[in-house]
């Protein structure tokens, strides 16, 4: 299966082989990051992203096929991200995938980017369904019960910002380059996390939702007044601790919900998305999983952040179930993984266009 990913600021292509009863084989995974092009603006500029995808998509797909040693004729299908994401970018990858599928006479699979993240841990480890997933990235923060492709139930979601967005905005206010998560983690090392009391929204509250906007605003305001290195280090440590604390508090609630649905069996917990790269976050979640009797897995870093191998895997699993898409399938900037949950919970309806993810 060829996978194509262009929903944000990475142009990516990958070839994955799925054989029943055997481990997944990632034959190639090429990721071209546009970080340098967006860095001067402190965030991803949609128009710059879409143009950069157009300029490199054919070379990146060509390299993924060459690295895998696979001819287009040997593919069983073409999978492309069809949303959610920046629609200009999504259209580039999806149109490219449609053209290849049409020219080759192979099936097209339109993949939800979030389903790719949800399955990413299965690229390198044998993790049977169902499992509990925390997806925590720059654009998303949600807890899902993953029972298979097309079978994700959302247990909770952020009601405002994603955790990665909080890392990026606060890091930006501290003068760190975008994306600021990794730099904030380095700055936090050795800092005193108890020096600055920060808002800890929703802690101990019912439900599994997240909220990071209060923390983001309070910390960014404090950061703007700081000049000393010790102050900045202590604030970074406090921010990291507050984010880790909220992620574990909400995840523990989701573990209880998951347990009541599965009677305490099949206790598997997976964390995916760019923020899973944070050592403090990872350690706090692993400690929680051990305490609650859940196995803990996180995909390797290359598959935590945006990549096309996870899109190819979702496409291959879908094709194995006979789930393919017509060539007139549309790019969707907003596409919740669990549409029923998104409709039922109006707090997640972001803006007049409806739920984002
Ligand atoms: O999954 P991803 O590559 O892109 C999407 O948002 O879909 O995640 C990127 C996010 C950024 O917000 C980045 O700052 C954050 O993950 N991130 C981190 C770390 N590494 C990446 N946040 C905190 N600590 C890190 N070490
Ligand atoms: Zn992503």
XYZ file of C-alpha atoms and ligand atoms in Angstrom:
384
model
C 0.000 0.000 0.000
C 1.263 3.452 -0.899
C 0.414 6.102 1.713
C 0.382 9.857 1.103
C 0.198 12.508 3.863
C -0.110 16.272 3.256
C -2.574 17.527 5.887
C -0.253 19.940 7.713
C 3.383 20.934 7.194
C 4.939 17.583 6.284
C 4.928 16.149 2.766
C 5.195 12.399 3.322
C 4.932 9.140 1.381
C 5.470 5.533 2.433
C 5.075 1.972 1.219
C 3.845 -0.592 3.743
C 3.237 -4.323 3.314
C 0.530 -5.967 5.405
C 0.570 -9.778 5.422
C -1.932 -11.698 7.583
C -0.193 -13.264 10.579
C 3.118 -11.449 9.983
C 4.503 -8.197 11.445
C 3.780 -5.042 9.427
C 6.662 -4.253 7.025
C 7.415 -0.558 6.496
C 9.322 -0.743 3.182
C 9.936 3.011 3.050
C 8.907 6.183 4.872
C 9.909 9.563 3.480
C 9.035 12.781 5.349
C 9.889 16.247 4.081
C 9.306 18.850 6.795
C 8.445 22.456 5.895
C 9.374 23.747 9.366
C 12.004 26.159 8.016
C 9.513 27.751 5.601
C 6.989 28.468 8.387
C 9.448 29.351 11.188
C 9.600 33.120 10.402
C 5.806 33.314 10.960
C 5.731 31.435 14.288
C 3.227 28.873 12.995
C 2.043 27.025 9.886
C 0.856 29.338 7.063
C -1.774 27.351 5.085
C -1.026 28.890 1.677
C 2.735 28.389 2.019
C 2.082 24.780 3.113
C -0.171 23.981 0.129
C 2.337 25.396 -2.371
C 5.239 23.547 -0.770
C 3.265 20.259 -0.996
C 2.609 20.848 -4.727
C 6.304 21.480 -5.343
C 7.552 18.285 -3.700
C 4.781 15.664 -3.789
C 5.903 13.887 -6.980
C 9.554 13.680 -5.870
C 8.573 12.416 -2.383
C 6.239 9.709 -3.746
C 8.909 8.739 -6.299
C 11.468 8.402 -3.529
C 9.152 6.307 -1.349
C 8.614 3.855 -4.243
C 12.343 3.771 -5.076
C 13.398 3.276 -1.414
C 10.900 0.409 -1.124
C 12.081 -1.146 -4.411
C 8.441 -1.320 -5.529
C 7.047 -0.388 -8.945
C 3.670 1.399 -9.069
C 2.245 -1.677 -10.829
C 3.102 -3.835 -7.798
C 0.921 -1.767 -5.443
C -2.440 -3.134 -4.267
C -3.824 0.330 -3.611
C -3.195 4.004 -2.932
C -4.110 5.558 0.429
C -4.151 9.332 0.914
C -5.103 11.528 3.874
C -8.491 13.117 3.064
C -8.728 15.188 6.276
C -8.930 16.654 8.839
C -6.312 19.330 8.231
C -5.460 22.389 6.152
C -7.662 21.872 3.124
C -5.222 23.237 0.527
C -2.619 20.695 1.596
C -5.104 17.827 1.928
C -6.306 18.498 -1.641
C -2.755 18.219 -3.000
C -2.128 14.746 -1.544
C -5.641 13.461 -2.176
C -5.673 14.647 -5.814
C -2.246 13.086 -6.357
C -3.484 9.803 -4.845
C -6.641 9.867 -6.994
C -4.588 10.443 -10.147
C -2.287 7.529 -9.324
C -5.198 5.229 -8.471
C -6.983 6.160 -11.698
C -3.899 5.771 -13.898
C -2.945 2.436 -12.300
C -6.478 1.051 -12.096
C -5.969 0.410 -8.333
C -8.334 1.118 -5.438
C -8.195 4.477 -3.628
C -8.525 4.616 0.148
C -9.340 8.026 1.663
C -7.849 7.945 5.164
C -8.775 10.043 8.186
C -5.475 11.465 9.508
C -6.594 10.720 13.074
C -7.196 7.071 12.209
C -3.593 7.008 10.959
C -2.361 8.312 14.348
C -4.700 5.870 16.124
C -3.116 2.901 14.333
C 0.492 4.175 14.334
C 1.619 2.037 17.293
C 0.690 -1.085 15.272
C 3.437 -0.258 12.724
C 6.141 -1.563 15.039
C 4.386 -3.622 17.735
C 1.756 -6.315 17.925
C -1.055 -4.421 19.649
C -4.385 -6.195 19.165
C -7.700 -4.341 19.227
C -9.225 -2.977 21.364
C -6.945 -0.490 23.133
C -7.222 2.870 24.852
C -5.474 5.683 22.980
C -4.350 9.154 24.021
C -3.708 11.145 20.850
C -1.808 14.258 21.812
C -0.272 16.488 19.143
C -0.087 20.096 17.958
C -3.584 19.926 16.498
C -5.324 17.263 18.560
C -5.853 16.123 22.119
C -8.306 13.277 22.535
C -8.913 9.965 24.273
C -10.279 7.165 22.085
C -11.245 3.557 22.458
C -9.852 1.956 19.291
C -11.657 -1.279 18.347
C -10.493 -1.379 14.720
C -10.550 0.706 11.552
C -13.788 2.669 11.394
C -14.484 1.683 14.994
C -13.123 4.429 17.246
C -15.180 5.769 20.136
C -14.209 9.141 21.517
C -14.149 9.273 25.316
C -12.941 12.866 25.621
C -11.425 15.742 23.710
C -10.031 19.205 24.292
C -12.671 21.897 24.602
C -10.232 24.578 23.421
C -6.531 24.123 22.553
C -4.469 20.991 21.959
C -1.600 20.269 24.379
C 1.039 20.733 21.653
C -0.449 24.118 20.818
C -0.025 25.130 24.483
C 3.639 24.009 24.392
C 4.166 25.953 21.141
C 2.460 29.207 22.199
C 4.023 29.342 25.681
C 7.408 28.389 24.213
C 6.984 31.188 21.672
C 6.323 33.672 24.495
C 9.548 32.428 26.132
C 11.394 33.254 22.920
C 11.843 29.665 21.733
C 11.700 28.836 18.000
C 8.603 27.140 16.492
C 7.643 24.333 17.064
C 8.611 25.074 20.656
C 7.725 21.763 22.384
C 11.173 20.123 22.162
C 12.995 23.380 23.087
C 10.660 23.933 26.053
C 11.443 20.418 27.284
C 15.184 21.167 27.147
C 14.688 24.505 28.941
C 12.606 22.811 31.675
C 15.424 20.407 32.629
C 16.529 21.190 36.181
C 13.839 23.867 36.644
C 11.744 24.205 39.821
C 8.238 23.187 38.760
C 6.652 24.353 42.041
C 7.729 28.000 41.855
C 4.919 29.288 39.630
C 1.386 28.123 40.465
C -0.447 27.786 37.140
C -4.146 27.130 36.411
C -4.947 23.427 36.433
C -8.260 23.276 34.586
C -10.681 20.354 34.949
C -8.469 18.445 37.439
C -10.615 15.994 39.365
C -13.733 16.935 37.359
C -16.050 14.324 35.849
C -15.594 13.307 32.214
C -12.458 12.916 30.104
C -12.233 16.317 28.401
C -9.176 18.576 28.354
C -8.675 22.340 28.501
C -5.381 24.151 27.972
C -6.330 27.722 27.064
C -6.276 29.072 30.656
C -2.815 27.620 31.230
C -1.654 28.959 27.875
C -2.787 32.524 28.561
C -1.522 32.644 32.175
C 1.893 31.190 31.310
C 2.329 33.307 28.171
C 1.558 36.476 30.196
C 4.111 35.529 32.844
C 6.675 34.667 30.183
C 6.318 38.070 28.532
C 7.517 39.767 31.751
C 10.582 37.550 32.242
C 14.191 38.223 31.472
C 16.188 35.945 33.816
C 17.247 32.447 32.761
C 16.271 30.892 36.105
C 12.765 32.385 35.884
C 12.308 31.073 32.340
C 13.602 27.616 33.322
C 11.278 27.404 36.347
C 8.281 28.524 34.286
C 9.059 25.955 31.569
C 9.249 23.225 34.238
C 5.927 24.365 35.756
C 4.222 24.355 32.339
C 5.496 20.891 31.480
C 4.385 19.553 34.878
C 0.923 21.140 34.542
C 0.404 19.633 31.077
C 1.620 16.189 32.182
C -0.634 16.382 35.245
C -3.746 17.181 33.202
C -2.983 14.464 30.640
C -2.614 11.817 33.364
C -5.656 12.988 35.342
C -7.915 12.788 32.261
C -6.357 9.529 31.046
C -6.955 7.905 34.429
C -10.658 8.755 34.123
C -10.732 7.285 30.621
C -9.122 4.100 31.991
C -12.068 3.735 34.398
C -14.578 4.232 31.552
C -12.656 1.751 29.386
C -12.515 -0.767 32.246
C -16.250 -0.616 32.811
C -16.803 -1.351 29.095
C -14.334 -4.256 29.031
C -14.728 -5.653 32.542
C -11.087 -4.988 33.350
C -9.802 -7.231 30.532
C -7.616 -6.264 27.562
C -5.963 -3.426 29.411
C -3.795 -1.844 26.733
C -2.878 1.837 26.659
C -1.202 3.617 23.738
C -0.033 7.237 23.527
C 0.590 8.740 20.061
C 1.159 12.170 18.486
C 4.060 14.625 18.680
C 3.693 15.460 22.397
C 4.296 11.763 23.203
C 7.935 12.606 22.448
C 8.095 14.597 25.716
C 10.008 12.568 28.316
C 8.134 13.943 31.353
C 4.732 13.338 29.710
C 5.711 9.849 28.634
C 7.074 8.932 32.072
C 3.964 10.212 33.889
C 1.685 8.222 31.552
C 3.790 5.079 31.835
C 3.703 5.294 35.652
C -0.079 5.723 35.521
C -0.502 2.750 33.161
C 1.592 0.517 35.430
C -0.388 1.595 38.501
C -3.699 0.866 36.747
C -2.558 -2.491 35.305
C -2.480 -1.340 31.653
C 0.300 -2.246 29.228
C 2.019 0.887 27.896
C 3.103 1.514 24.306
C 4.181 4.548 22.346
C 5.253 4.433 18.711
C 8.894 5.315 17.968
C 9.363 9.066 17.534
C 9.334 8.911 13.714
C 5.813 7.462 13.818
C 4.588 9.720 16.693
C 4.862 12.845 14.553
C 3.165 13.175 11.164
C 4.214 10.497 8.661
C 2.742 8.514 5.768
C 3.482 4.992 7.072
C 0.524 5.317 9.456
C -1.680 6.424 6.520
C -0.509 3.449 4.417
C -1.225 1.080 7.325
C -4.745 2.471 7.836
C -5.277 2.144 4.063
C -4.021 -1.451 4.040
C -6.214 -2.447 6.991
C -9.195 -0.813 5.278
C -8.495 -2.535 1.954
C -8.267 -5.896 3.753
C -11.850 -5.280 4.949
C -12.970 -4.215 1.453
C -13.317 -0.558 2.488
C -12.336 1.552 -0.537
C -13.479 4.992 -1.709
C -14.766 6.413 -4.996
C -12.558 8.787 -7.001
C -14.928 11.697 -6.312
C -14.385 11.525 -2.537
C -13.833 15.066 -1.202
C -11.141 16.577 1.009
C -12.550 17.375 4.442
C -10.885 20.113 6.554
C -13.105 18.953 9.438
C -13.657 15.261 9.909
C -14.268 13.889 13.413
C -13.200 10.272 13.851
C -16.241 9.554 15.982
C -18.954 11.603 14.205
C -21.690 10.529 16.603
C -19.740 11.771 19.658
C -18.882 15.043 17.886
C -22.568 15.662 17.105
C -23.748 14.737 20.587
C -21.321 16.932 22.476
C -21.879 20.561 21.517
C -18.935 21.791 23.623
C -16.678 20.361 20.918
C -18.352 22.189 18.060
C -15.649 24.650 17.159
C -17.083 27.436 15.041
C -19.954 27.596 12.599
C -18.475 24.933 10.312
C -18.930 22.284 12.995
C -16.640 19.948 14.877
C -13.062 19.998 13.729
C -11.912 16.571 14.784
O 1.984 14.999 15.679
P 2.680 16.253 15.320
O 3.976 16.158 14.552
O 1.795 17.200 14.426
C 0.452 17.400 14.591
O 0.126 18.339 15.352
O -0.353 16.655 13.956
O 2.914 17.069 16.671
C 3.652 18.260 16.740
C 3.492 18.842 18.132
C 4.019 20.275 18.226
O 3.085 21.041 18.937
C 5.309 20.103 19.031
O 5.684 21.249 19.781
C 4.961 18.943 19.927
O 4.215 18.061 19.088
N 6.170 18.290 20.456
C 6.538 18.324 21.753
C 7.777 17.650 21.836
N 8.108 17.195 20.584
C 7.100 17.604 19.749
N 5.943 18.871 22.819
C 6.578 18.751 24.002
N 7.765 18.132 24.166
C 8.409 17.563 23.126
N 9.579 16.937 23.292
Zn -0.937 14.614 13.027
